[in-house]
mmCIF file of C-alpha atoms in Angstrom:
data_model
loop_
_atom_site.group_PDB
_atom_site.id
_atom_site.type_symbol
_atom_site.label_atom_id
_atom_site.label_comp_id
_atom_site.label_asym_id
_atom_site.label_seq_id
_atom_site.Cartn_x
_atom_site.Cartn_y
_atom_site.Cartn_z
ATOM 1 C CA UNK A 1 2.434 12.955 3.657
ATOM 2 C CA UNK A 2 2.617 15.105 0.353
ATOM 3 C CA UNK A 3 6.042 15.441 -1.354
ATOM 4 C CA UNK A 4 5.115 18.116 -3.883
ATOM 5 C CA UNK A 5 8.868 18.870 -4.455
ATOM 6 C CA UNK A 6 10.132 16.469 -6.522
ATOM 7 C CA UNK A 7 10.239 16.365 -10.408
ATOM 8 C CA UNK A 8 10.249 13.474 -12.163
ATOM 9 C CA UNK A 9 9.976 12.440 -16.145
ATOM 10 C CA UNK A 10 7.518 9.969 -17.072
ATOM 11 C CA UNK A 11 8.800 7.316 -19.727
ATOM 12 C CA UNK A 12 5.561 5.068 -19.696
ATOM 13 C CA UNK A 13 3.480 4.550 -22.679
ATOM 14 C CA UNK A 14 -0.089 5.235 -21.714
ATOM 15 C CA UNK A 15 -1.613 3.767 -24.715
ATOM 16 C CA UNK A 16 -0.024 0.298 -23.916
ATOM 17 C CA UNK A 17 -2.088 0.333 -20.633
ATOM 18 C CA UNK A 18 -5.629 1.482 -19.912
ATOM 19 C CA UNK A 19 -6.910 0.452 -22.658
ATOM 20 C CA UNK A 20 -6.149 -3.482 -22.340
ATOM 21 C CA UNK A 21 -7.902 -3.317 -18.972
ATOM 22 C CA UNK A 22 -11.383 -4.315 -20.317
ATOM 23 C CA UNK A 23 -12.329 -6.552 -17.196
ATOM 24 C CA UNK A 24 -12.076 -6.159 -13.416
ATOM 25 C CA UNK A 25 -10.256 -10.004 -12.938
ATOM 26 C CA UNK A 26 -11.264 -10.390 -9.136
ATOM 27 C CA UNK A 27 -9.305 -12.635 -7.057
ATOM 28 C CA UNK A 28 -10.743 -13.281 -3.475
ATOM 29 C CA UNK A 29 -8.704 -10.893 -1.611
ATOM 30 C CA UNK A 30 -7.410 -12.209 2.419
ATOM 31 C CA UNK A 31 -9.500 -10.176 4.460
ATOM 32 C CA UNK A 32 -6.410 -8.352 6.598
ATOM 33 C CA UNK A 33 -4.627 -4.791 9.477
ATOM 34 C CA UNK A 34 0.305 11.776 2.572
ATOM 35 C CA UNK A 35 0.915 14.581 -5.200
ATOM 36 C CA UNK A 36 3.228 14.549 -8.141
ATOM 37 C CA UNK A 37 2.136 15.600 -11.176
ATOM 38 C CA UNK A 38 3.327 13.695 -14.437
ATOM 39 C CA UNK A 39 3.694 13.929 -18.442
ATOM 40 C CA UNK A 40 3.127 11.197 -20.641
ATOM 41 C CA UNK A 41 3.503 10.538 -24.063
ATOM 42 C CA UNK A 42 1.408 8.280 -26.042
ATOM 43 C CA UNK A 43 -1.797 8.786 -24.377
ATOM 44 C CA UNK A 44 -4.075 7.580 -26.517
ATOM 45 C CA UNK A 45 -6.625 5.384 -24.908
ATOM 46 C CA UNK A 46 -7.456 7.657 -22.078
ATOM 47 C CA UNK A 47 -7.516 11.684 -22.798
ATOM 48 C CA UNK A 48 -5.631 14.080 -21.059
ATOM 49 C CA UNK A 49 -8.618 16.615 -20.310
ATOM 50 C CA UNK A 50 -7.048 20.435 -19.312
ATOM 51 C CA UNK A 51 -9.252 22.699 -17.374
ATOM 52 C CA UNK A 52 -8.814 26.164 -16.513
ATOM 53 C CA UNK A 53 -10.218 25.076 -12.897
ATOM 54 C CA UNK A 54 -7.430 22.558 -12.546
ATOM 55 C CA UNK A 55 -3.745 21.982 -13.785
ATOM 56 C CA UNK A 56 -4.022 18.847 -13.501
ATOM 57 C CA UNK A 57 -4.988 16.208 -16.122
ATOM 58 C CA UNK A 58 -7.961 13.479 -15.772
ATOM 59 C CA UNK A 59 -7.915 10.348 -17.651
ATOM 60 C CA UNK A 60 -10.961 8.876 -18.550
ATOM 61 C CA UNK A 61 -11.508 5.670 -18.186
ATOM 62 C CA UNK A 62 -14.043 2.734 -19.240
ATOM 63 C CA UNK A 63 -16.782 1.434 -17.307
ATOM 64 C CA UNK A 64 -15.461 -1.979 -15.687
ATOM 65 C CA UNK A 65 -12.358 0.353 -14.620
ATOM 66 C CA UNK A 66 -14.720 2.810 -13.087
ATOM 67 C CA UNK A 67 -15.947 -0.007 -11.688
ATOM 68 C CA UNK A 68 -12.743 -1.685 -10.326
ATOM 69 C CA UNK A 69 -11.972 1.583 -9.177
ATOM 70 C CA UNK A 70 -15.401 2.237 -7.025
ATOM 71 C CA UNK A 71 -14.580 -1.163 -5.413
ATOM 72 C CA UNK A 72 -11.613 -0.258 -4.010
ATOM 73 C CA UNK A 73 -12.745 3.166 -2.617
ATOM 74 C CA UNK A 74 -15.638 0.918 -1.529
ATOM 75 C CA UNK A 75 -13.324 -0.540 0.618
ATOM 76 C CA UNK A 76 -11.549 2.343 1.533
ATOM 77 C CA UNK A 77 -14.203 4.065 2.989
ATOM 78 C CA UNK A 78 -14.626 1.575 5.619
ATOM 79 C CA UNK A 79 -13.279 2.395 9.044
ATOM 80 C CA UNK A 80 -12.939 -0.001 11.349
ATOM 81 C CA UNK A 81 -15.211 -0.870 13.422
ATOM 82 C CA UNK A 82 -14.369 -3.137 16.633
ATOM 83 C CA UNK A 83 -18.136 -3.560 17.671
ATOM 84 C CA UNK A 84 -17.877 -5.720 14.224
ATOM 85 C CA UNK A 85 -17.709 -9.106 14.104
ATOM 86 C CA UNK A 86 -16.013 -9.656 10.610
ATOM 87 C CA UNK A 87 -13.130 -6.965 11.524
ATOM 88 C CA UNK A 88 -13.348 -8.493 15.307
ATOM 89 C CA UNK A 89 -11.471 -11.872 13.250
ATOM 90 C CA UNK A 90 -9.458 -9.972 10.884
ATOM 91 C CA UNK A 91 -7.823 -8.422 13.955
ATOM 92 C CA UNK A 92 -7.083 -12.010 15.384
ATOM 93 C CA UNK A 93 -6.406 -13.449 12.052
ATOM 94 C CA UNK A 94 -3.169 -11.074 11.968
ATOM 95 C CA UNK A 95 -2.425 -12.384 15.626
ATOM 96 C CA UNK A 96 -2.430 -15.668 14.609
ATOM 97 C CA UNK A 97 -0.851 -15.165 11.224
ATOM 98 C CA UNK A 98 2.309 -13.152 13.174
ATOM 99 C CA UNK A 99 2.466 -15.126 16.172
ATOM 100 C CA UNK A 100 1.254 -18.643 15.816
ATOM 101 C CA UNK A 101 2.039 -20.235 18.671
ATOM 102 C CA UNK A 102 1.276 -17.436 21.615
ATOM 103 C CA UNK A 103 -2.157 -16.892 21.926
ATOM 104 C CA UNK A 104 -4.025 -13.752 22.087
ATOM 105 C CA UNK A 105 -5.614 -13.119 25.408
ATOM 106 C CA UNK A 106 -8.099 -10.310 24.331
ATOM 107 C CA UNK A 107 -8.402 -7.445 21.509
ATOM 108 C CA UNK A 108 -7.434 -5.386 24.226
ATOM 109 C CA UNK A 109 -4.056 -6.427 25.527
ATOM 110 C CA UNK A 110 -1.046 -5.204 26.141
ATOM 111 C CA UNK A 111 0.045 -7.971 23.875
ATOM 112 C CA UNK A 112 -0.394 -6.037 20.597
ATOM 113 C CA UNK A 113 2.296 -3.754 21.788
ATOM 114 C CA UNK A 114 4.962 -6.539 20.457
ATOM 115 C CA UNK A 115 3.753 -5.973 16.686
ATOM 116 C CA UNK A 116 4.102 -2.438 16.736
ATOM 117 C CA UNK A 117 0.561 -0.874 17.912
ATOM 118 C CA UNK A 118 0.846 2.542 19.988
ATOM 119 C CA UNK A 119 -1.397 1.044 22.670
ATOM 120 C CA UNK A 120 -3.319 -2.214 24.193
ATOM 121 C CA UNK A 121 -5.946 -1.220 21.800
ATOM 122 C CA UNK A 122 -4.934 -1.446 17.671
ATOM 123 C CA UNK A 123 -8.481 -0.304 16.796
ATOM 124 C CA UNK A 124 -6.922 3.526 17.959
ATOM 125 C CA UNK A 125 -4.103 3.439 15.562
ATOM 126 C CA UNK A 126 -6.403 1.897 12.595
ATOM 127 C CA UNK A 127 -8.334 5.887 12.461
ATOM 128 C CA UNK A 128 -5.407 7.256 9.858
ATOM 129 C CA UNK A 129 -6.071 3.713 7.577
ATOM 130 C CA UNK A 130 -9.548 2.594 7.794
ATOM 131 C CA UNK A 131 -10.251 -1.206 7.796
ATOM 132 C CA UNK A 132 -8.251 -1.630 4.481
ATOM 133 C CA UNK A 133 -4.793 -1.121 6.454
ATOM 134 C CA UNK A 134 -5.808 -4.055 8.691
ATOM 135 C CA UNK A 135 -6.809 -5.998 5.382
ATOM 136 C CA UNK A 136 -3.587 -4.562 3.734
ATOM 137 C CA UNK A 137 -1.415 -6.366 6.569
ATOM 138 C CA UNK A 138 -3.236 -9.873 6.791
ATOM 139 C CA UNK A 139 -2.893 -10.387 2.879
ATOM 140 C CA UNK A 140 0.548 -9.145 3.532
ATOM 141 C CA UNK A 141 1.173 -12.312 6.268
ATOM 142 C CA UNK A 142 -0.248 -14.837 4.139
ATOM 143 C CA UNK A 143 0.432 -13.718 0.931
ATOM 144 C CA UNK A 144 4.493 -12.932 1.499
ATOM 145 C CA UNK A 145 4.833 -14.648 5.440
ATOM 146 C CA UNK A 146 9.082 -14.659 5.165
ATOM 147 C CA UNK A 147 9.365 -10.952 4.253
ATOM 148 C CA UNK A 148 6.073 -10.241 7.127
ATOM 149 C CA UNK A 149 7.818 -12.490 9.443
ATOM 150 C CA UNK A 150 11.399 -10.651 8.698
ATOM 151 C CA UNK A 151 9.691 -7.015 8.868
ATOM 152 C CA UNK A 152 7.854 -7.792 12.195
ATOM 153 C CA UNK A 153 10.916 -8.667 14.018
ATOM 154 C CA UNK A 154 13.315 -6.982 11.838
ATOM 155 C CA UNK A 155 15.221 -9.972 10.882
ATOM 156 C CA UNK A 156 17.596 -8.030 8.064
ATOM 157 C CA UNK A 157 20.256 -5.619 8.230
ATOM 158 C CA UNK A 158 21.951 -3.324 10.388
ATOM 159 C CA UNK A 159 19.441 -1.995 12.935
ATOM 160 C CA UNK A 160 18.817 1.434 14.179
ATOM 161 C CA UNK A 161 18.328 1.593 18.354
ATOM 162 C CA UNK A 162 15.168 3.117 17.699
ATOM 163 C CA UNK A 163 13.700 1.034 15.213
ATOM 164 C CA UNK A 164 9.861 2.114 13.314
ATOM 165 C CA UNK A 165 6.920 0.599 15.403
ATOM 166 C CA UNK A 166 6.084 -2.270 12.618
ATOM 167 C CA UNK A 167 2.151 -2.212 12.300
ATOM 168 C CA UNK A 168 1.923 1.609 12.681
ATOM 169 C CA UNK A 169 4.361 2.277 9.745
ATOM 170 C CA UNK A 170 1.816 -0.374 7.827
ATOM 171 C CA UNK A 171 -1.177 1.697 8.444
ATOM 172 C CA UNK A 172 0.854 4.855 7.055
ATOM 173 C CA UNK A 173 1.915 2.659 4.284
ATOM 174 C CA UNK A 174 -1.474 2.059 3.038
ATOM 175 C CA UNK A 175 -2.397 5.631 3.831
ATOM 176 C CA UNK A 176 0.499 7.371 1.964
ATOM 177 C CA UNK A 177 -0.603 5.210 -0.990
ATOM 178 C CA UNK A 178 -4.236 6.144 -0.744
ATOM 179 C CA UNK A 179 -2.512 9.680 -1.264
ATOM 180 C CA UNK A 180 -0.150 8.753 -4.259
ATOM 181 C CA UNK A 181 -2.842 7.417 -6.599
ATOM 182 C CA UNK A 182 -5.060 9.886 -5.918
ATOM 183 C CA UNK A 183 -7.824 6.881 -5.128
ATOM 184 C CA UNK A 184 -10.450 8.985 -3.275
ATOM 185 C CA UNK A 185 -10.831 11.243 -6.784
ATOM 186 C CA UNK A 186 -13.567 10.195 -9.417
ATOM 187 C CA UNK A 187 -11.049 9.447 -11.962
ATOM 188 C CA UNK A 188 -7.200 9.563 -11.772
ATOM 189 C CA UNK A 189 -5.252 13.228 -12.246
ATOM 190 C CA UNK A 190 -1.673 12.013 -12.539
ATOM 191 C CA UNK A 191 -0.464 9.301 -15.017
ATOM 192 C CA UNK A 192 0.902 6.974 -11.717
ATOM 193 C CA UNK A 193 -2.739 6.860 -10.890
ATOM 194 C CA UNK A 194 -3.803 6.157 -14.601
ATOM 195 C CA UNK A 195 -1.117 3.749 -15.015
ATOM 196 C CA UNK A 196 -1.989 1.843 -11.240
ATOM 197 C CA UNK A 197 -5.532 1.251 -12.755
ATOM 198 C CA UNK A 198 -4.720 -0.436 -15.487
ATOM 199 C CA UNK A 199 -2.999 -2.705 -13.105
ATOM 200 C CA UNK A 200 -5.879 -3.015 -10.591
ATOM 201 C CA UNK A 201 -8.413 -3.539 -14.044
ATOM 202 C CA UNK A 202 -6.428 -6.890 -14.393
ATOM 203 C CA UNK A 203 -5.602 -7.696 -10.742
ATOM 204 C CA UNK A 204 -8.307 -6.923 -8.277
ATOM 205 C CA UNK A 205 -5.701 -7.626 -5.680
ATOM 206 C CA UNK A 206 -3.242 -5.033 -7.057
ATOM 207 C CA UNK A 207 -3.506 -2.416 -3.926
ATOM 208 C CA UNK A 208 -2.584 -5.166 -1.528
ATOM 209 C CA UNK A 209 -0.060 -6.279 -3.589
ATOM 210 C CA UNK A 210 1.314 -3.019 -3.859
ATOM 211 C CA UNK A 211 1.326 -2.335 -0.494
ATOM 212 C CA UNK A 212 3.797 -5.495 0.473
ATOM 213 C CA UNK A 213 6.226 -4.185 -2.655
ATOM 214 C CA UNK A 214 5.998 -1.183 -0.824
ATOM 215 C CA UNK A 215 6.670 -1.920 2.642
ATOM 216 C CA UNK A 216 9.650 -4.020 1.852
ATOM 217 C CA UNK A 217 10.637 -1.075 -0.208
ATOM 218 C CA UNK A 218 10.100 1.352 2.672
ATOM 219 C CA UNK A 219 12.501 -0.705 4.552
ATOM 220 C CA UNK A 220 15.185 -1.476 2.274
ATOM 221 C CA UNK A 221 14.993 2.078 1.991
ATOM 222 C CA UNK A 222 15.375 2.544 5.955
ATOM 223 C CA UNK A 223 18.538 0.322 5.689
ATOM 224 C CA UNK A 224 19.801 2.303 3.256
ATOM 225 C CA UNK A 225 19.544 5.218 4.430
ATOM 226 C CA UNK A 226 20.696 4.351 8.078
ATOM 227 C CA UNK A 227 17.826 5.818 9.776
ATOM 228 C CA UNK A 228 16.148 6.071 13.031
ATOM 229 C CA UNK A 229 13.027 6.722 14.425
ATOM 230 C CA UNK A 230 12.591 10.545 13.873
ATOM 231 C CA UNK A 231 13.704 9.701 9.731
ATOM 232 C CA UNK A 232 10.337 7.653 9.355
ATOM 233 C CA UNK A 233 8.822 10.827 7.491
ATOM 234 C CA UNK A 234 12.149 11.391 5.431
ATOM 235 C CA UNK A 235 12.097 7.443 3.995
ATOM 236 C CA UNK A 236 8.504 7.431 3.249
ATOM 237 C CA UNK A 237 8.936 10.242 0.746
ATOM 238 C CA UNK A 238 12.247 8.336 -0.625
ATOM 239 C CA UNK A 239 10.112 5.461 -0.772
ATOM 240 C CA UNK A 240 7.004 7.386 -2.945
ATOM 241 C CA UNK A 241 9.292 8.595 -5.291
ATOM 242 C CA UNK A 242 10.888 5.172 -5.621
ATOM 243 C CA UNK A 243 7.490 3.986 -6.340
ATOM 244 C CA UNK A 244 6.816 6.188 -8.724
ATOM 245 C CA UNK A 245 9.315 5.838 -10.874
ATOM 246 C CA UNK A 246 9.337 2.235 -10.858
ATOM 247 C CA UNK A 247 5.237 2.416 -11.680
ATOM 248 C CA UNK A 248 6.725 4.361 -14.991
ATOM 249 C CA UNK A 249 9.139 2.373 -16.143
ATOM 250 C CA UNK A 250 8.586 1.329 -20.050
ATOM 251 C CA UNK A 251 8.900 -2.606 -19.275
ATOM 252 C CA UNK A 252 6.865 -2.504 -15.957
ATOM 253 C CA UNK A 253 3.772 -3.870 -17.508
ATOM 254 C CA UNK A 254 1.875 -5.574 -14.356
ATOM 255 C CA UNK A 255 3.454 -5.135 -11.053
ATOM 256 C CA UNK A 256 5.574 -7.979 -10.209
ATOM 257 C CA UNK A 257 7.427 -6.580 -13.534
ATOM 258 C CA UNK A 258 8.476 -3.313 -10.895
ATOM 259 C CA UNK A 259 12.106 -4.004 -9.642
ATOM 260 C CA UNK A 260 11.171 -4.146 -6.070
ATOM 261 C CA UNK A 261 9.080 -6.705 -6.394
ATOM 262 C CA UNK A 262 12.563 -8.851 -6.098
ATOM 263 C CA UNK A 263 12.617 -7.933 -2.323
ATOM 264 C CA UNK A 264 9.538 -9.826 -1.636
ATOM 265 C CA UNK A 265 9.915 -13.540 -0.610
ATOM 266 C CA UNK A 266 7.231 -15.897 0.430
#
C-alpha cells in the first residue's frame, strides 16, 4: 500500500516533540480485531543521521522511547492465533461489542459475514494484520461505540451499491499504518514516524487511537470522494496523505489536537 508519489512540506517543529517524551505513560489498552519521505526544520532533540547506504534520515531517540517503541512492535509481531484462548475472547469480545443482543453461535459461522469478514472464519482475513488489527477494532468499539456502530452499518452519508466490507478495510487500516510510520524499523526514517513517537512516548494507547481517527477519516474520505468498491485502494492513499499532513501540522501537539479527530464521537 506504498504511495511513494506524493510530495509534501513538513511544517512541524521537531524540537518541540521527541524530546518531551521522557516516559512511556501506559494506559491499559482494550484487548481488540502499504513511504514518504519528509524535511523538518528545528530538529534538535533527535539528529537527522545521513548515510551514503540510505537517503533516508534516522532519528535517534531516548531509551523509554525505544522502549515504548519495542512494545508496540511487541505487539505487532503477534499473529493471531485461534488455538489461543486470550485471542479466542478478543474475537467474541468484538461480537458482543458490535452486536449485543444476537449471539454468536461459534468462531466459525457464517455469522461474521454481517461485520465485514471474507469468510465464516475471521482468523483467515486477520494474516495481513496480526492480532493487533483485532485489538485495533475492539478498542475501537469501546473506546468510540457511535462512530463503530455508524461505520459497521454505514449509518452516514450517501452510500455506494457496493459498499467496503467493514472489518476487512480495518485490518488494512492498521496494516497501511504499520507501513506509514515505518514501525517494524529500529528507529524512525521519516519525521511522521519521529513525530508519531513522541505521541506514543506520552500515550501508550496512541496506535489504537490513531487507528479510529483514521478509519473515520478513511470514510469521510470514501463519502467524499463518491466511491465504490474497486476505489478502496484509491481512498486509502487519500487517506495516508491526509494523515500525514495533519501529523505535521505546527499546533497538532498530541493527537486529539489533529483535525480529524472531530469526526470521532463516542
Amino acid at each position: 500500500m506504498d504511495d511513494r508519489g506524493g510530495s509534501f512540506v513538513a511544517v512541524r517543529r521537531i524540537s518541540q516533540g521527541l524530546e518531551r517524551g521522557n516516559t512511556c505513560h501506559s494506559t491499559s489498552a482494550e484487548v481488540v480485531a502499504g513511504s514518504t519521505a519528509w524535511l523538518g526544520r528545528g530538529l534538535s532533540c533527535v539528529c537527522a543521521q545521513s548515510r551514503e547506504s540510505d537517503a533516508r534520515p534516522s532519528f535517534d531517540l531516548t531509551p523509554s522511547q525505544e522502549e515504548c517503541l519495542q512494545r508496540l512492535q511487541n505487539r505487532i509481531d503477534i499473529a493471531y492465533d485461534s488455538s489461543t484462548h486470550e485471542h479466542q475472547e478478543a474475537l467474541r469480545a468484538l461480537w458482543n461489542a458490535a452486536f449485543p443482543e444476537e449471539e454468536l453461535r461459534g468462531l466459525i459461522s457464517e455469522q461474521w459475514k454481517e461485520m465485514g469478514w471474507q469468510g465464516k472464519d475471521p482468523s483467515t482475513d486477520f494474516r495481513g494484520g496480526g492480532f493487533i488489527s483485532l485489538e485495533n477494532l475492539l478498542f475501537f468499539a469501546r473506546n468510540f461505540p457511535k462512530s463503530f456502530k455508524d461505520l459497521l452499518w454505514k449509518l452516514e452519508g450517501d452510500r455506494s451499491v457496493w459498499e467496503y466490507p467493514f472489518a476487512v478495510a480495518g485490518v488494512n487500516i492498521t496494516f497501511m499504518l504499520i507501513q506509514m510510520l515505518d514501525l517494524e524499523a529500529v528507529k524512525p526514517r521519516t519525521i511522521v514516524g519521529a513525530v508519531f513517537l513522541k505521541f506514543l512516548s506520552e500515550n501508550e494507547s496512541a496506535f489504537d487511537l490513531l487507528y479510529c481517527i483514521t478509519f473515520k477519516l478513511m470514510d469521510h474520505q470514501w463519502l467524499a470522494m463518491r466511491a465504490s468498491y474497486m476505489d478502496f485502494n484509491t481512498v486509502m492513499k487519500a487517506t495516508r496523505r491526509q494523515l500525514e499532513r495533519e501529523l505535521l501540522l505546527e499546533d497538532v501537539t498530541r493527537l486529539e489536537d489533529m483535525p480529524s479527530y472531530t469526526l470521532l464521537t463516542r
